[in-house]
Short mmCIF file of C-alpha atoms in Angstrom, two decimals:
data_model
loop_
_atom_site.label_atom_id
_atom_site.label_comp_id
_atom_site.label_asym_id
_atom_site.label_seq_id
_atom_site.Cartn_x
_atom_site.Cartn_y
_atom_site.Cartn_z
CA ALA A 88 30.88 6.02 -49.93
CA GLN A 89 29.96 5.69 -45.97
CA SER A 90 26.98 7.75 -44.72
CA VAL A 91 24.48 7.39 -41.90
CA THR A 92 22.00 9.08 -41.73
CA GLN A 93 19.86 10.16 -38.02
CA LEU A 94 16.22 9.79 -38.74
CA GLY A 95 14.25 12.82 -36.31
CA SER A 96 16.51 15.33 -35.52
CA HIS A 97 14.47 15.72 -32.02
CA VAL A 98 13.33 13.33 -29.89
CA SER A 99 11.58 13.90 -26.66
CA VAL A 100 10.75 11.20 -24.26
CA SER A 101 9.30 10.24 -20.53
CA GLU A 102 11.39 9.88 -17.48
CA GLY A 103 11.10 6.50 -17.41
CA ALA A 104 10.37 6.02 -20.67
CA LEU A 105 12.40 3.78 -23.84
CA VAL A 106 14.57 5.76 -25.69
CA LEU A 107 15.43 4.59 -29.41
CA LEU A 108 17.56 7.29 -31.36
CA ARG A 109 17.36 6.03 -34.50
CA CYS A 110 20.68 5.28 -37.36
CA ASN A 111 20.83 3.78 -40.21
CA TYR A 112 24.08 3.08 -42.62
CA SER A 113 25.20 3.07 -45.72
CA SER A 114 28.97 1.53 -46.48
CA SER A 115 29.34 -1.20 -49.91
CA VAL A 116 31.57 -3.03 -47.51
CA PRO A 117 31.52 -4.24 -42.77
CA PRO A 118 31.69 -1.22 -41.29
CA TYR A 119 32.54 -0.18 -38.12
CA LEU A 120 29.96 1.94 -35.95
CA PHE A 121 30.32 3.90 -33.27
CA TRP A 122 27.79 6.42 -30.99
CA TYR A 123 28.58 9.54 -29.16
CA VAL A 124 27.07 12.02 -26.94
CA GLN A 125 27.74 15.48 -26.81
CA TYR A 126 26.72 17.88 -23.48
CA PRO A 127 26.40 21.18 -23.96
CA ASN A 128 29.45 23.30 -23.75
CA GLN A 129 31.27 19.80 -23.58
CA GLY A 130 33.59 17.85 -26.66
CA LEU A 131 32.22 14.10 -27.77
CA GLN A 132 32.14 11.12 -25.78
CA LEU A 133 32.23 7.74 -26.88
CA LEU A 134 29.44 5.43 -26.19
CA LEU A 135 29.98 2.39 -27.40
CA LYS A 136 31.33 1.46 -30.85
CA TYR A 137 30.73 -2.56 -32.35
CA THR A 138 33.50 -3.67 -34.45
CA SER A 139 32.14 -6.60 -35.59
CA ALA A 140 32.37 -8.78 -32.95
CA ALA A 141 28.71 -9.69 -30.70
CA THR A 142 26.00 -7.60 -32.61
CA LEU A 143 24.47 -6.36 -29.61
CA VAL A 144 27.39 -4.06 -28.36
CA LYS A 145 26.64 -2.15 -23.78
CA GLY A 146 27.87 0.94 -24.02
CA ILE A 147 27.87 3.23 -20.94
CA ASN A 148 25.30 4.95 -18.83
CA GLY A 149 22.73 1.94 -19.74
CA PHE A 150 22.44 2.21 -23.86
CA GLU A 151 22.62 -0.54 -25.96
CA ALA A 152 22.79 -0.86 -29.65
CA GLU A 153 22.14 -3.69 -32.47
CA PHE A 154 23.92 -3.98 -34.98
CA LYS A 155 21.56 -5.45 -37.60
CA LYS A 156 23.55 -6.24 -40.89
CA SER A 157 19.78 -6.68 -43.23
CA GLU A 158 18.23 -4.26 -41.87
CA THR A 159 22.05 -1.90 -42.28
CA SER A 160 20.99 -0.15 -39.06
CA PHE A 161 21.86 0.87 -35.81
CA HIS A 162 20.01 2.03 -32.90
CA LEU A 163 20.53 3.36 -30.20
CA THR A 164 18.34 2.31 -26.74
CA LYS A 165 17.92 2.62 -23.10
CA PRO A 166 15.12 1.17 -21.34
CA SER A 167 14.74 3.92 -19.10
CA ALA A 168 15.17 7.44 -19.35
CA HIS A 169 16.96 9.59 -16.85
CA MET A 170 16.86 13.41 -17.05
CA SER A 171 21.22 13.35 -17.47
CA ASP A 172 20.51 11.48 -20.69
CA ALA A 173 19.31 14.73 -21.99
CA ALA A 174 22.26 15.82 -24.87
CA GLU A 175 22.86 15.55 -28.30
CA TYR A 176 23.92 11.68 -29.90
CA PHE A 177 25.55 10.89 -32.89
CA CYS A 178 26.52 7.44 -35.26
CA ALA A 179 29.29 7.51 -36.76
CA VAL A 180 30.75 4.78 -39.12
CA SER A 181 34.50 4.04 -40.36
CA VAL A 182 35.27 1.87 -42.82
CA SER A 183 39.02 2.58 -42.94
CA GLY A 184 40.28 3.57 -39.57
CA ASN A 185 40.69 6.49 -40.95
CA GLN A 186 37.98 8.11 -42.09
CA PHE A 187 34.82 8.37 -39.81
CA TYR A 188 31.32 9.60 -41.00
CA PHE A 189 29.02 10.90 -38.60
CA GLY A 190 25.31 11.67 -38.54
CA THR A 191 23.85 15.32 -38.43
CA GLY A 192 22.73 14.01 -34.46
CA THR A 193 19.92 13.26 -32.47
CA SER A 194 18.41 16.18 -29.93
CA LEU A 195 16.92 14.15 -26.74
CA THR A 196 14.93 16.12 -24.62
CA VAL A 197 13.85 14.05 -21.57
CA ILE A 198 10.36 15.47 -19.71
CA PRO A 199 10.17 14.91 -16.49
CA ASP B 9 45.36 11.37 -18.38
CA THR B 10 44.60 15.74 -19.14
CA GLY B 11 42.35 14.99 -22.46
CA VAL B 12 42.24 16.36 -25.25
CA SER B 13 42.91 20.05 -25.82
CA GLN B 14 42.00 23.10 -28.04
CA ASP B 15 43.38 26.88 -28.11
CA PRO B 16 41.86 29.25 -28.08
CA ARG B 17 38.25 27.73 -27.48
CA HIS B 18 36.44 31.24 -28.90
CA LYS B 19 37.69 33.30 -32.00
CA ILE B 20 36.66 36.14 -33.78
CA THR B 21 38.20 37.33 -37.00
CA LYS B 22 37.27 39.61 -39.44
CA ARG B 23 37.21 38.02 -42.99
CA GLY B 24 40.73 37.50 -44.86
CA GLN B 25 42.80 37.62 -42.11
CA ASN B 26 44.36 34.06 -40.98
CA VAL B 27 43.63 32.56 -37.93
CA THR B 28 45.77 29.38 -36.24
CA PHE B 29 43.94 27.00 -33.88
CA ARG B 30 46.17 24.56 -31.71
CA CYS B 31 45.42 21.56 -30.74
CA ASP B 32 47.07 19.21 -27.70
CA PRO B 33 46.14 15.28 -28.15
CA ILE B 34 46.39 12.47 -25.04
CA SER B 35 50.16 12.41 -24.86
CA GLU B 36 50.53 8.69 -25.64
CA HIS B 37 48.33 8.47 -28.56
CA ASN B 38 49.43 8.51 -31.51
CA ARG B 39 46.10 9.14 -34.53
CA LEU B 40 45.39 11.93 -34.34
CA TYR B 41 41.97 14.12 -36.58
CA TRP B 42 40.85 17.24 -37.73
CA TYR B 43 37.31 17.18 -38.00
CA ARG B 44 34.26 20.41 -38.67
CA GLN B 45 30.67 21.16 -37.12
CA THR B 46 28.53 23.67 -38.53
CA LEU B 47 25.39 24.13 -36.25
CA GLY B 48 22.94 21.13 -36.96
CA GLN B 49 24.84 19.24 -38.32
CA GLY B 50 27.80 16.54 -37.74
CA PRO B 51 31.48 16.35 -36.94
CA GLU B 52 32.94 16.58 -41.06
CA PHE B 53 36.40 14.77 -41.32
CA LEU B 54 39.01 17.02 -42.59
CA THR B 55 42.64 15.56 -42.07
CA TYR B 56 44.45 13.08 -39.54
CA PHE B 57 47.99 12.03 -38.70
CA GLN B 58 49.61 9.02 -37.29
CA ASN B 59 52.59 10.39 -35.27
CA GLU B 60 53.99 13.30 -37.90
CA ALA B 61 52.65 11.72 -41.48
CA GLN B 62 49.88 14.05 -42.67
CA LEU B 63 48.21 10.00 -43.29
CA GLU B 64 44.84 12.01 -44.61
CA LYS B 65 44.17 15.34 -46.25
CA SER B 66 42.44 14.82 -49.35
CA ARG B 67 38.80 16.48 -47.39
CA LEU B 68 40.86 19.53 -46.44
CA LEU B 69 37.76 21.89 -47.64
CA SER B 70 40.26 23.97 -50.06
CA ASP B 71 43.83 25.13 -50.29
CA ARG B 72 42.83 27.31 -47.39
CA PHE B 73 42.94 25.21 -44.61
CA SER B 74 46.13 23.31 -43.77
CA ALA B 75 47.74 21.59 -40.24
CA GLU B 76 50.68 21.11 -39.57
CA ARG B 77 52.01 18.06 -36.44
CA PRO B 78 55.88 18.98 -36.20
CA LYS B 79 56.97 16.49 -33.75
CA GLY B 80 54.72 14.37 -33.34
CA SER B 81 51.88 16.11 -30.85
CA PHE B 82 50.21 18.52 -30.49
CA SER B 83 49.31 20.11 -33.63
CA THR B 84 47.89 23.58 -35.26
CA LEU B 85 45.24 23.97 -38.28
CA GLU B 86 45.61 27.07 -40.00
CA ILE B 87 42.44 28.39 -42.56
CA GLN B 88 43.98 31.31 -44.75
CA ARG B 89 42.32 34.17 -45.76
CA THR B 90 39.01 32.99 -43.66
CA GLU B 91 35.56 33.65 -45.42
CA GLN B 92 32.71 33.52 -44.14
CA GLY B 93 31.68 30.33 -44.38
CA ASP B 94 34.32 29.40 -42.37
CA SER B 95 32.80 29.69 -39.34
CA ALA B 96 31.91 27.44 -37.41
CA MET B 97 33.62 24.42 -34.40
CA TYR B 98 36.93 23.07 -35.25
CA LEU B 99 36.98 19.86 -32.98
CA CYS B 100 40.48 17.87 -32.51
CA ALA B 101 40.33 14.08 -32.26
CA SER B 102 43.40 12.02 -30.34
CA SER B 103 42.80 8.20 -30.28
CA SER B 104 45.76 5.40 -29.91
CA ALA B 105 46.53 2.77 -32.54
CA LEU B 106 48.32 -0.50 -32.55
CA GLY B 107 47.78 -1.09 -36.29
CA THR B 108 43.82 -1.60 -35.81
CA PHE B 109 41.46 0.84 -36.99
CA THR B 110 38.15 0.14 -33.53
CA ASP B 111 40.46 2.50 -31.59
CA THR B 112 38.96 4.82 -29.92
CA GLN B 113 38.93 8.79 -30.25
CA TYR B 114 39.13 11.28 -27.62
CA PHE B 115 37.49 14.50 -28.24
CA GLY B 116 38.14 18.30 -27.44
CA PRO B 117 36.28 20.73 -26.47
CA GLY B 118 36.20 22.33 -29.37
CA THR B 119 37.53 25.86 -30.94
CA ARG B 120 34.45 28.50 -31.91
CA LEU B 121 35.00 30.91 -35.20
CA THR B 122 33.26 32.98 -36.14
CA VAL B 123 33.93 35.20 -39.29
CA LEU B 124 32.79 38.76 -39.30
#
């Protein structure tokens, strides 16, 4: 069975500080991993995805994530937080491409 | 490309009533997914279609839930005999699959269901 665990349901950072959102996955076979962002009253939007190519994946809005098989992790980072980054972030895993398993989400607050 | 649309955006119903939600995917997308999202949780996969074929439905929550995609375009999700526990946001997503499972899902804004 596949699953993801997002550590920290709420994360607060100061504007300009590093953003680090944690995601650990469980999968018996090589997974595909995704990060989505959900702004208030909007649909989920794909930030980036890992598809077994480069382990460091760059996404939109300056975000990136690194796939670490030894740690079963796929943490999301951004060097410098902007106020506009405040949103809910979801990590997701898929192995079959037919079913996707989402984490419980991390709410990011950016403090001016 | 107008994005994925869902109708209605909000639905309030009484326990025991049937409800139906509609999803219109991005026009060239052949895959369509339904999810449920409750407060404080991530989306929970329910079912998906490739064209008009429902390829996975084992995750539908009970036999009160059913979905159709009759012509491979829009889809409907029906909940019969609603219960208060069905109150949630119901999300639809679509993607274009050409034999690969790394296709990006585009999500609609969701239908928020409240069962009184």
